[in-house]
Short mmCIF file of C-alpha atoms and ligand atoms in Angstrom, two decimals:
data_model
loop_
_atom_site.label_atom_id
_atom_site.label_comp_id
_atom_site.label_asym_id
_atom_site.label_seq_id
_atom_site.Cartn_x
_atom_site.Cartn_y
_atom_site.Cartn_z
CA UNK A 1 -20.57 -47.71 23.80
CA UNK A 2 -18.22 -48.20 21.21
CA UNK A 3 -14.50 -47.84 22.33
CA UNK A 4 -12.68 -46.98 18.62
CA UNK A 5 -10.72 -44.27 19.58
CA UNK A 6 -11.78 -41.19 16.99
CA UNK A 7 -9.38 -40.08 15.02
CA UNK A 8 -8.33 -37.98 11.97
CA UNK A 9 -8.30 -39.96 9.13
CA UNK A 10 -5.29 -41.04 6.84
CA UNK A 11 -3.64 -38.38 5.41
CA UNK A 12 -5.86 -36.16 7.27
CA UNK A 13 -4.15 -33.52 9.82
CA UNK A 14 -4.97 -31.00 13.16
CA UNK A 15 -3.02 -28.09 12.64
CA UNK A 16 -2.32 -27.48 16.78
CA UNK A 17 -2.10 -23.86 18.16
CA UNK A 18 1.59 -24.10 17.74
CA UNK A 19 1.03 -25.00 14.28
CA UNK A 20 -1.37 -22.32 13.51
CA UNK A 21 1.20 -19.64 14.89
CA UNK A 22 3.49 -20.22 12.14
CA UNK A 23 0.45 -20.93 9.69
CA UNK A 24 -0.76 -17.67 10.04
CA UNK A 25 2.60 -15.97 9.60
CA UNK A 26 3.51 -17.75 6.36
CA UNK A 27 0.06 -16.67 5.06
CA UNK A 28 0.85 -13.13 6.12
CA UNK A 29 4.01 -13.48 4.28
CA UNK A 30 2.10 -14.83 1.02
CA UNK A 31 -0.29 -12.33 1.49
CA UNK A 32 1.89 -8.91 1.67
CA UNK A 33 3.82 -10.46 -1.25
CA UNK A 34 0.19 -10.76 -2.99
CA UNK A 35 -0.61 -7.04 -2.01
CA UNK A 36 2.30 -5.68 -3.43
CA UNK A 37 2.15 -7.59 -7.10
CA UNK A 38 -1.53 -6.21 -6.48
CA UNK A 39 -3.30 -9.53 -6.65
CA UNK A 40 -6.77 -9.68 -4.83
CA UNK A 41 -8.02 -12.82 -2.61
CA UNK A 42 -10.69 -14.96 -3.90
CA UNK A 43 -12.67 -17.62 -2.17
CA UNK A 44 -14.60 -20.11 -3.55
CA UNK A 45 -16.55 -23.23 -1.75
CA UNK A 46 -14.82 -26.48 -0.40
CA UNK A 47 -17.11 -28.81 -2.36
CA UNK A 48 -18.08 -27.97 -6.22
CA UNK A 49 -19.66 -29.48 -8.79
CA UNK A 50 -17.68 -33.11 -9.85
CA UNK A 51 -18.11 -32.10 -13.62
CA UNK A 52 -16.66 -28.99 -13.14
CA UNK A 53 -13.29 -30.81 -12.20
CA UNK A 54 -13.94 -33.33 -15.05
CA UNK A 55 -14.23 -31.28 -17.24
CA UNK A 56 -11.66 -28.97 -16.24
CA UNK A 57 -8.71 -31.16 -14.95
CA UNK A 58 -9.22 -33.40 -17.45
CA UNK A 59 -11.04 -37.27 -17.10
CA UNK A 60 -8.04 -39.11 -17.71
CA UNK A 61 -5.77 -37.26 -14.91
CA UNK A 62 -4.90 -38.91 -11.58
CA UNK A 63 -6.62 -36.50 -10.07
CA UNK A 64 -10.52 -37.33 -11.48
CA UNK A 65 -10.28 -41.18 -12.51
CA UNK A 66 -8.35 -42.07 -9.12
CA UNK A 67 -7.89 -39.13 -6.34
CA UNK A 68 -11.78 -37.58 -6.12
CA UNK A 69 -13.72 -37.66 -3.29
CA UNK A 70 -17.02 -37.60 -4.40
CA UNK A 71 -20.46 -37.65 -3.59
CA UNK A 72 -24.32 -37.37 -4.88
CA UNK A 73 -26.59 -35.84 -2.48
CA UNK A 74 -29.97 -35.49 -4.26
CA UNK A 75 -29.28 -34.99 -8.20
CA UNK A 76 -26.45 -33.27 -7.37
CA UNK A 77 -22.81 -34.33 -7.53
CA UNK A 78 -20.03 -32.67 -4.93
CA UNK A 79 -16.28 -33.22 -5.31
CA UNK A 80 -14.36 -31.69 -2.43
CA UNK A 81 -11.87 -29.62 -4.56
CA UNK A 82 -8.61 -30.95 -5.27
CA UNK A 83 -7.39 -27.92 -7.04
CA UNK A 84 -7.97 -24.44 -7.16
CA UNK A 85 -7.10 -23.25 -10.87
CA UNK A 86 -11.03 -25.23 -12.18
CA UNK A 87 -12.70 -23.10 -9.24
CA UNK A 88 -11.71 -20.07 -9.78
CA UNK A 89 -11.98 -20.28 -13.74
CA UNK A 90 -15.68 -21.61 -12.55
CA UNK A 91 -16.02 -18.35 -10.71
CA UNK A 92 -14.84 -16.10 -12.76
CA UNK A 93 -17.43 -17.10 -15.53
CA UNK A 94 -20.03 -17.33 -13.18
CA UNK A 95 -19.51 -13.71 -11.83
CA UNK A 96 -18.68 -12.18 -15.33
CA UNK A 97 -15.45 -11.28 -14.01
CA UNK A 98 -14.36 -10.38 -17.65
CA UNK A 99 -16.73 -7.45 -17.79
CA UNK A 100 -15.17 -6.05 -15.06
CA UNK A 101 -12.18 -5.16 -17.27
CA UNK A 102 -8.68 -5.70 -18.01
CA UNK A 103 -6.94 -8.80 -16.36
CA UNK A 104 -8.09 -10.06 -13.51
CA UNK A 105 -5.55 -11.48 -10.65
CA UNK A 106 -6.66 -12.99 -7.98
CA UNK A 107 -4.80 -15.27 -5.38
CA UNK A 108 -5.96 -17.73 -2.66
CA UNK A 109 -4.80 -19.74 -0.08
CA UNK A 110 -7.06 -22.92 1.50
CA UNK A 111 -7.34 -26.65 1.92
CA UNK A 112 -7.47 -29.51 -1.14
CA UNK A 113 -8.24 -33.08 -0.93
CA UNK A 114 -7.39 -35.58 -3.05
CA UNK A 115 -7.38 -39.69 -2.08
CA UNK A 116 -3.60 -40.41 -2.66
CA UNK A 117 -1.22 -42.74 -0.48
CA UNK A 118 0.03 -40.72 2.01
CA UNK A 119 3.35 -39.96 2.42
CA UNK A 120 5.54 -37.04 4.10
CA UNK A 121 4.87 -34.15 1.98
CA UNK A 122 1.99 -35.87 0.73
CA UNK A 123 -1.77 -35.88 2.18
CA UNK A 124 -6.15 -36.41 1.32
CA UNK A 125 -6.23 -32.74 2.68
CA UNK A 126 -3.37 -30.56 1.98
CA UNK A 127 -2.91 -26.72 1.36
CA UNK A 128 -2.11 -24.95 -1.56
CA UNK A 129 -1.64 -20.86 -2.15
CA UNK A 130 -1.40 -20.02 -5.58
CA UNK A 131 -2.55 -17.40 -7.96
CA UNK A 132 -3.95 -16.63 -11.47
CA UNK A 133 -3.85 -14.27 -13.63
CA UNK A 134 -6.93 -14.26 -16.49
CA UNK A 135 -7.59 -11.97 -19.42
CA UNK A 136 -3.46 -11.49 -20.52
CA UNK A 137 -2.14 -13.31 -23.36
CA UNK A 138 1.38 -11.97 -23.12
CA UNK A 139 4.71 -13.90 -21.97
CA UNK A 140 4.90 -10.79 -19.74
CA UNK A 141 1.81 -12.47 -17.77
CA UNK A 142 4.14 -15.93 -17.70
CA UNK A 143 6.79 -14.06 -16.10
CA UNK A 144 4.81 -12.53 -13.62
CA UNK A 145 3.18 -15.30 -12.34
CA UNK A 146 6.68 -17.15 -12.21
CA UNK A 147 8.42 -14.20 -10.06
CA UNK A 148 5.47 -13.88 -7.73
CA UNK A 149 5.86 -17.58 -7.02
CA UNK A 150 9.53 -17.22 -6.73
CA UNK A 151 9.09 -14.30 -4.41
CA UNK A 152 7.13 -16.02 -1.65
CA UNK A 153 10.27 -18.24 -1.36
CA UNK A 154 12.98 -15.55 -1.63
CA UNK A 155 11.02 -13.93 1.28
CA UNK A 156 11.66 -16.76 3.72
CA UNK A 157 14.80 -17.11 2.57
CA UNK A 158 14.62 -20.11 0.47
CA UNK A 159 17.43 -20.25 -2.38
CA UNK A 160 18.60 -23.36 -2.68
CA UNK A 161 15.37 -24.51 -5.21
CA UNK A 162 15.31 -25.18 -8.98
CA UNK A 163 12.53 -23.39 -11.60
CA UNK A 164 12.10 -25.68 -14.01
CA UNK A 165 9.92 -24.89 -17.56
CA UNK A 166 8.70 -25.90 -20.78
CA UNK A 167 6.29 -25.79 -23.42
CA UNK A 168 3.80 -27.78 -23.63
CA UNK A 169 2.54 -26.27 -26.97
CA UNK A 170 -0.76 -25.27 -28.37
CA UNK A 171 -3.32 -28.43 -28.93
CA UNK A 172 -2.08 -28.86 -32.52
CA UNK A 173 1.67 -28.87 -31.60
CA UNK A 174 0.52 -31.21 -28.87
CA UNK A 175 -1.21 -33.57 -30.90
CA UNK A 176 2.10 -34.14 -33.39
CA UNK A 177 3.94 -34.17 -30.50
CA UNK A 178 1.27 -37.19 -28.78
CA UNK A 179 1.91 -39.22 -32.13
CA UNK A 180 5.40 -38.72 -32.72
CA UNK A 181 5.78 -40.40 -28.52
CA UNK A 182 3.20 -42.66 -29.24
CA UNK A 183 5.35 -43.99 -31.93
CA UNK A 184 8.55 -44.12 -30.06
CA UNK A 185 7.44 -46.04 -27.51
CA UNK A 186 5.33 -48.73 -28.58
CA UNK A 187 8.22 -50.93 -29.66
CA UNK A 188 9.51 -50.28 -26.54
CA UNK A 189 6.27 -51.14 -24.56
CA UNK A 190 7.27 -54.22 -22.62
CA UNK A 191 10.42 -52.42 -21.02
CA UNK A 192 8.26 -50.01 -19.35
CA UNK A 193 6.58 -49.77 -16.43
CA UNK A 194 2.86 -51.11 -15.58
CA UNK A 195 2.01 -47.42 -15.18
CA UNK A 196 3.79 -46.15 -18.16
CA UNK A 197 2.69 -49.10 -20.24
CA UNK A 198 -1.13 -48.03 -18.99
CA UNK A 199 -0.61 -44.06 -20.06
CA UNK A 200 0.75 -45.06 -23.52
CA UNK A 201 -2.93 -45.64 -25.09
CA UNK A 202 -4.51 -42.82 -22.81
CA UNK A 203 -1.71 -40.38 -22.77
CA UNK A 204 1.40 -41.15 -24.18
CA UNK A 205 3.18 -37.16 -22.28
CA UNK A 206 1.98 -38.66 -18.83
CA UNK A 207 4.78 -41.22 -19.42
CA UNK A 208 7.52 -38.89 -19.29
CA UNK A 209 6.16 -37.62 -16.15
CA UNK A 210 7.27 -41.31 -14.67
CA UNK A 211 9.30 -41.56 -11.87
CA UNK A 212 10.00 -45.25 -12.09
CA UNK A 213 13.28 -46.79 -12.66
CA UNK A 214 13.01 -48.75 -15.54
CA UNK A 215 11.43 -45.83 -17.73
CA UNK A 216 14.37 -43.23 -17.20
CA UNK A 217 16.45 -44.67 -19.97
CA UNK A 218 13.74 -44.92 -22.22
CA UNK A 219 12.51 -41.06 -21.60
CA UNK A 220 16.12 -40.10 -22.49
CA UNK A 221 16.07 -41.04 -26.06
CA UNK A 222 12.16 -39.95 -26.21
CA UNK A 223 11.77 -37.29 -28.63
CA UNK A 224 11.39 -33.48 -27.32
CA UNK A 225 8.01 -31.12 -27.50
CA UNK A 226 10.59 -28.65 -27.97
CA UNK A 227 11.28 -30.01 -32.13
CA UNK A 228 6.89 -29.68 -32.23
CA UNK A 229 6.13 -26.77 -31.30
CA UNK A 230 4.89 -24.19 -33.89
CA UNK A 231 7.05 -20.75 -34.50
CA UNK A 232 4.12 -19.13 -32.14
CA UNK A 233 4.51 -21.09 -29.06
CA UNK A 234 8.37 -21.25 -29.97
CA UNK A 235 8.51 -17.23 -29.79
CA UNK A 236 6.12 -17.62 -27.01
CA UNK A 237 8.57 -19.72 -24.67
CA UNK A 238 11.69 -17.68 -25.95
CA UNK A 239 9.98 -14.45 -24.62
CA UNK A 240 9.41 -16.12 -21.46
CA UNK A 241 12.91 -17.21 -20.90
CA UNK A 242 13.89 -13.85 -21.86
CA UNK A 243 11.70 -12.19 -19.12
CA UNK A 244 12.92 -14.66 -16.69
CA UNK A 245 16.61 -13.77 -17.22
CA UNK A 246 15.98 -10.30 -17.52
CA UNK A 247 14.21 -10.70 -13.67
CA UNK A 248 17.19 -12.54 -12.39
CA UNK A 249 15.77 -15.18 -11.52
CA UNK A 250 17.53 -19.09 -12.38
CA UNK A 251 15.89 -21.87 -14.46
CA UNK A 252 16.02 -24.59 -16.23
CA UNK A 253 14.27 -25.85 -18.64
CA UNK A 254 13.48 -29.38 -19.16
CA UNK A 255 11.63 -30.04 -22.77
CA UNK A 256 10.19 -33.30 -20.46
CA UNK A 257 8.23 -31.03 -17.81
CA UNK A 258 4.70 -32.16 -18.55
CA UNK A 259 2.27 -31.40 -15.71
CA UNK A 260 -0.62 -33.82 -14.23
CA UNK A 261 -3.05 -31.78 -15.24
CA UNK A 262 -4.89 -31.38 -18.49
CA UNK A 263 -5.55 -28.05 -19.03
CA UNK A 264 -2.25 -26.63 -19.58
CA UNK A 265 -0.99 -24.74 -22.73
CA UNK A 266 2.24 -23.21 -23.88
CA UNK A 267 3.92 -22.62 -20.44
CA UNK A 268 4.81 -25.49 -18.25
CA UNK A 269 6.62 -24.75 -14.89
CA UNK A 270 7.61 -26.55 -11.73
CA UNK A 271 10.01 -25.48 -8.51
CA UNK A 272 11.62 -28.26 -7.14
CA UNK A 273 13.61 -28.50 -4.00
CA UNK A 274 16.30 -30.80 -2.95
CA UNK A 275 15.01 -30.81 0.57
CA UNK A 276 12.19 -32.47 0.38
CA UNK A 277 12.58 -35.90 -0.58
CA UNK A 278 10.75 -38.00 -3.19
CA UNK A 279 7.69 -35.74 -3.22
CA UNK A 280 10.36 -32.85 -4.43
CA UNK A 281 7.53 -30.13 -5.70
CA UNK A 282 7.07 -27.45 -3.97
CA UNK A 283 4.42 -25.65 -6.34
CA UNK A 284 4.22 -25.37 -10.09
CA UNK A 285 1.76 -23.81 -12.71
CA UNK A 286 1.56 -22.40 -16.69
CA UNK A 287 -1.15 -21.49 -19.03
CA UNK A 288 -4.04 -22.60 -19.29
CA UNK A 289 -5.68 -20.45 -22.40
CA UNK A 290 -8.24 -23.25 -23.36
CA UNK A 291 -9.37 -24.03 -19.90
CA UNK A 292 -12.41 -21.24 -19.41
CA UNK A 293 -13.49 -22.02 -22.57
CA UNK A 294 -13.86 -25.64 -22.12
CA UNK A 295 -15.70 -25.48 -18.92
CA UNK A 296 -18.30 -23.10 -21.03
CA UNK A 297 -16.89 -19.25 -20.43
CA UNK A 298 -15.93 -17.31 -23.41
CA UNK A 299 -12.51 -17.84 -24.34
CA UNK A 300 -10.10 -16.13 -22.27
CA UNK A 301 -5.80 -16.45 -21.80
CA UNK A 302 -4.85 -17.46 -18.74
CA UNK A 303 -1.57 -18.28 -16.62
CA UNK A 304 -1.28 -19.33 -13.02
CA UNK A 305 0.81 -20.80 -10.05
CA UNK A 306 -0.02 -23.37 -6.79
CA UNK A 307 2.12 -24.45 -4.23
CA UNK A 308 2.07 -26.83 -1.22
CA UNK A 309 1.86 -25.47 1.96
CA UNK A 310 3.21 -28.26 4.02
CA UNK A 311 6.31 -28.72 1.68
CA UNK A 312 6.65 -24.98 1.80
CA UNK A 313 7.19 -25.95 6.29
CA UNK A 314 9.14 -28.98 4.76
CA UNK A 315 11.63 -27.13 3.74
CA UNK A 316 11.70 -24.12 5.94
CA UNK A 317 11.86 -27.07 9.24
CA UNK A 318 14.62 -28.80 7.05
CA UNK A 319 16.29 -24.93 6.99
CA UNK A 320 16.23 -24.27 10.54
CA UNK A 321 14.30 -21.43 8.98
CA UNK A 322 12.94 -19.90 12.58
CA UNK A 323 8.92 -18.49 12.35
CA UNK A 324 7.84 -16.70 15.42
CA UNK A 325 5.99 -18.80 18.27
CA UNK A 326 2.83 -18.59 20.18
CA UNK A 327 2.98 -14.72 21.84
CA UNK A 328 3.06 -15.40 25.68
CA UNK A 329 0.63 -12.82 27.74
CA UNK A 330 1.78 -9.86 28.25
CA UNK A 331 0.22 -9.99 32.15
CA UNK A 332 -0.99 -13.03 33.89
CA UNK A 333 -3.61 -12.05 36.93
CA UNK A 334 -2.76 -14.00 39.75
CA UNK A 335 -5.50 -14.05 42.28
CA UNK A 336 -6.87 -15.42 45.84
CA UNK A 337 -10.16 -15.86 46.29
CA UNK A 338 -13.94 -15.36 44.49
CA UNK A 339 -13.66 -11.38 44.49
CA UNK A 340 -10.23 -10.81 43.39
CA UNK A 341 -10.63 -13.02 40.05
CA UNK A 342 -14.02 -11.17 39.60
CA UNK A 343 -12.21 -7.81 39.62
CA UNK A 344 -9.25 -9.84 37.27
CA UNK A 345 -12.00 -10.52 34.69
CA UNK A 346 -13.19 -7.15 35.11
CA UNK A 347 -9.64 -5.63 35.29
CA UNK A 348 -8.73 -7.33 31.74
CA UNK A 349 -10.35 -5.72 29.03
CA UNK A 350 -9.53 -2.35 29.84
CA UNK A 351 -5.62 -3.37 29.36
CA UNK A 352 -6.54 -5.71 26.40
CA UNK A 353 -8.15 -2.54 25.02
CA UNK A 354 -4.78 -1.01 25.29
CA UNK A 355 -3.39 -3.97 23.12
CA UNK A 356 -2.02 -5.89 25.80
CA UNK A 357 -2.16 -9.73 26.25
CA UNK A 358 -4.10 -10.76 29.38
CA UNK A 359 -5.05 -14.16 31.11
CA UNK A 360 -5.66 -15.39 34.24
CA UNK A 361 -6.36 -18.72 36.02
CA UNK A 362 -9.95 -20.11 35.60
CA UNK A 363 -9.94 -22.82 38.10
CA UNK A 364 -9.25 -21.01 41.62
CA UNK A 365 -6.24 -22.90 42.05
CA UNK A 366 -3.22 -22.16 44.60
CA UNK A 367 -1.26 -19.17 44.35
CA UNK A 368 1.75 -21.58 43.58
CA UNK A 369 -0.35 -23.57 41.07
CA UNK A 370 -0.99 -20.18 39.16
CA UNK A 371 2.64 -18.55 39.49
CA UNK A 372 4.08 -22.20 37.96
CA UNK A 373 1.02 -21.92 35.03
CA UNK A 374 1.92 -18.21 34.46
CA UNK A 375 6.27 -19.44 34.33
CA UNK A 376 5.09 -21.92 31.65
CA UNK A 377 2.76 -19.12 29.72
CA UNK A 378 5.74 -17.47 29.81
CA UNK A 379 4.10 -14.53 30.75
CA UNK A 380 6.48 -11.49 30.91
CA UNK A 381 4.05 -9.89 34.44
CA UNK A 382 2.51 -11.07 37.19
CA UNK A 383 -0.35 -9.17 39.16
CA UNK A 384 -1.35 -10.29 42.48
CA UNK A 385 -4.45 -9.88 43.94
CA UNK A 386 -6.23 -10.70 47.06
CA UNK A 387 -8.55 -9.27 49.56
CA UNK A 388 -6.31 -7.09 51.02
CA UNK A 389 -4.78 -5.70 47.72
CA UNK A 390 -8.49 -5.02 46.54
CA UNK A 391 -9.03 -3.59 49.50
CA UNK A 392 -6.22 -0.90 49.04
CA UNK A 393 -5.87 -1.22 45.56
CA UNK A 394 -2.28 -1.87 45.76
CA UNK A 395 -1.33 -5.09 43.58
CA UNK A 396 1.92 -6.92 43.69
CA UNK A 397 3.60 -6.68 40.88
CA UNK A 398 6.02 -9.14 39.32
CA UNK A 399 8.62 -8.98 36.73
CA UNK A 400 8.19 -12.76 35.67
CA UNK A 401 11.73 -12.37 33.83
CA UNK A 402 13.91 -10.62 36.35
CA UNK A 403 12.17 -12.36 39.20
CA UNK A 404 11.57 -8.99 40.91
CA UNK A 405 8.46 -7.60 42.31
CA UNK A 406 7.09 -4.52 43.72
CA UNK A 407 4.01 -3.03 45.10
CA UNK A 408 2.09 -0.73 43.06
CA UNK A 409 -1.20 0.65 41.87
CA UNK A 410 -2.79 -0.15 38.53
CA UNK A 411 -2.53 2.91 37.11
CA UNK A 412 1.30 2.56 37.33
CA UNK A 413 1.70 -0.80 36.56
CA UNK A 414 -0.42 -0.01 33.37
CA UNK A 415 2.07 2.44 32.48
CA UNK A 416 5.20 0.89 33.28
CA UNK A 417 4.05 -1.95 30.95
CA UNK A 418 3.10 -0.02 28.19
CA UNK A 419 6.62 1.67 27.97
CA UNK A 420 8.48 -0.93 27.63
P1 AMP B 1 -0.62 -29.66 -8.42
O1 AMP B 1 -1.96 -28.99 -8.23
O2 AMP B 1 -0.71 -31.15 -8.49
O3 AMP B 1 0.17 -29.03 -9.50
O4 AMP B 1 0.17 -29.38 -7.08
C1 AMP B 1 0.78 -28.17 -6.77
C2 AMP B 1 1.54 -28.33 -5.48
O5 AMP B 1 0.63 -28.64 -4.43
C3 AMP B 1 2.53 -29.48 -5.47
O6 AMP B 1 3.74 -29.08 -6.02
C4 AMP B 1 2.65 -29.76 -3.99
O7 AMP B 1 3.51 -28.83 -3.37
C5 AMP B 1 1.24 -29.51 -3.50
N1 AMP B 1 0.49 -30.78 -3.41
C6 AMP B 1 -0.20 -31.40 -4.39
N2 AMP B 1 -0.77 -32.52 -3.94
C7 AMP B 1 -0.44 -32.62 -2.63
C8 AMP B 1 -0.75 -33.55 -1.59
N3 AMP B 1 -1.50 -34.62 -1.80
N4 AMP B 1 -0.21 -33.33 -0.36
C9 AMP B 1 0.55 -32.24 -0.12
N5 AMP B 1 0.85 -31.32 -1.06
C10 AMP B 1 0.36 -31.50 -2.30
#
């Protein structure tokens, strides 16, 4: 027998029951914020179709030439999903989601894997929650998006960030914009980077997107997709910024946000936070008006948001933000012998019915051995049961906070712990 010990892979994580306590309350949070800007949860499948995130991502992103994991089973070709925007677009063609009427918005919350280095705030399977909102053309729709984003932070209390946008321009602008880079930096090729110096052939916007050192001084003088655009995604981008400030809610705007991803149009956006560390982003998003179209819908507007999970914990550890913690049982059954932890199993449901928290020990252990389990459980009762107790169906009764006990019968222990 082999002795590798199995493990998770790189970059690969177990979310532990004290994990999944706070898991499930941050995607409560999301959620009720979702409800009330009347967004409706989609799911779509772990693995889809590798052209559909060629296609839609783009082939010369990070994400498809480098960051896919990718199979063929058969004639078929499975990419676990590394993003959720291509999916649901996918989806929403596939389901004829326009004929349903008006605009749709839907929101989800799930595991992505891409094959990066791993890093803190930085893993092959992470989580994103995000949203989109197709069928509205309207900087109304930008706004939207942006302050449902922002409000999943403001809920947990998270100010101290920094919403970033731009414009990224409609293709045409884009393509002036491509040449007029293009041109800027080729005299200036062999100060850049390796990367850089790579993206100036393939995509000359990916270099301002750098984060190494030597290109910084370089991007500063590198002219702005804000002098390109045309007077429609101008007005486009003003209206946004003037729904932003009308919502309250601070940005920036940095005419050097471009995003990793392809498919974006007009609205650029990114939320950055100072406690994270070199992977800053916590989420980020825009429009993506030509993306349905290219991965064979009819055309349709569209403008969305996705954020990290993990950095989203990041910062709310860094915060000493508190989330509530595993609920300890409301009654632990303590019991001697074969016929008193047959009437505890029994006994349980009929108080778990009532919405209480039950357990008891599995094992037959000691008395002691299940008093000390129950202390660490935290359990707020104690019943105690043996033959003689079953007998006269009088249980002990313990207070596991107050250290006090009594002697009782179930029918008033049941009560007394439902009133308080
Ligand atoms: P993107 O889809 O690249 O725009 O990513 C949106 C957000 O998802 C980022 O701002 C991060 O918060 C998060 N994210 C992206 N990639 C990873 C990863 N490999 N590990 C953890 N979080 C990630």
């Amino acid at each position: 027998m082999s002795t590798t010990k199995l493990t998770t892979h790189h970059g690969m994580v177990d979310l532990l029951p004290e994990d999944t306590e706070k898991w499930n309350y941050i995607e409560s949070v999301i959620k009720d914020v979702a409800r009330r800007y009347h967004f409706q949860e989609i799911r779509t499948p772990i693995m889809e179709p590798t052209e559909l995130i060629a296609r839609g991502v783009g082939q010369l992103t990070d994400i498809v030439s480098k960051e896919m994991f990718a199979f063929n089973r058969g004639d078929d070709q499975y990419v676990l999903r590394p993003e959720g925007t291509a999916p649901v677009a996918r989806a929403f063609i596939q389901h004829h989601m326009a004929q349903r009427g008006g605009v749709q918005r839907l929101f989800y919350i799930g595991p992505f894997f891409r094959a990066e280095r791993p890093q803190k705030g930085r893993q092959r399977q992470f989580h994103q929650f995000g949203a989109e909102l197709i069928g509205a053309k309207g900087a109304i729709a930008d706004a939207e998006i942006i302050a449902f984003m922002m409000e999943v932070y403001r809920r947990f209390g998270i100010e101290n960030i920094k919403l970033k946008v731009n414009s990224v321009g409609n293709p045409s602008s884009r393509a002036a914009y491509k040449k007029a880079l293009y041109e800027y930096f080729v005299p200036l090729q062999d100060q850049l980077s390796d990367i850089s110096r790579n993206r100036l052939e393939s995509n000359p916007m990916r270099i301002l997107d750098s984060k190494e050192e030597q290109d910084q001084p370089l991007k500063e003088k590198a002219p702005r997709i804000t002098d390109y655009l045309e007077k429609e995604s101008r007005d486009h981008y003003e209206e946004v910024q003037q729904h932003l400030k009308q919502l309250g809610i601070p940005f920036e705007t940095d005419p050097f946000l471009v995003r990793g991803l392809d498919y974006y149009t007009e609205t650029a956006f990114e939320l950055i936070s100072p406690d994270l560390g070199s992977q800053d982003a916590l989420g980020g998003g825009g429009r993506y008006d030509l993306l349905i179209e290219e991965i064979g819908g009819a055309p349709a507007p569209a403008v969305g948001f996705a954020c990290g999970m993990e950095r989203l914990l990041i910062v709310l550890e860094a915060l000493n933000i508190e989330l509530p913690s595993a609920e300890p049982p409301d009654v632990y059954f303590v019991t001697r012998g074969a016929p008193a932890a047959k009437w505890a199993l029994e006994t349980m449901p009929g108080l778990r019915s009532k919405g209480l928290v039950c357990t008891m020990d599995y094992s037959g252990r000691s008395i002691k051995a299940q008093m000390k389990d129950a202390n660490r459980q935290q359990a707020r009762y104690a019943i105690i049961a043996g033959e003689q107790e079953l007998e006269e169906q009088i249980f002990t009764f313990r207070d596991m906070s107050e250290s006090t006990e009594k002697k009782a019968a179930m029918a008033d222990i049941i009560s007394e712990i439902c009133q308080k």
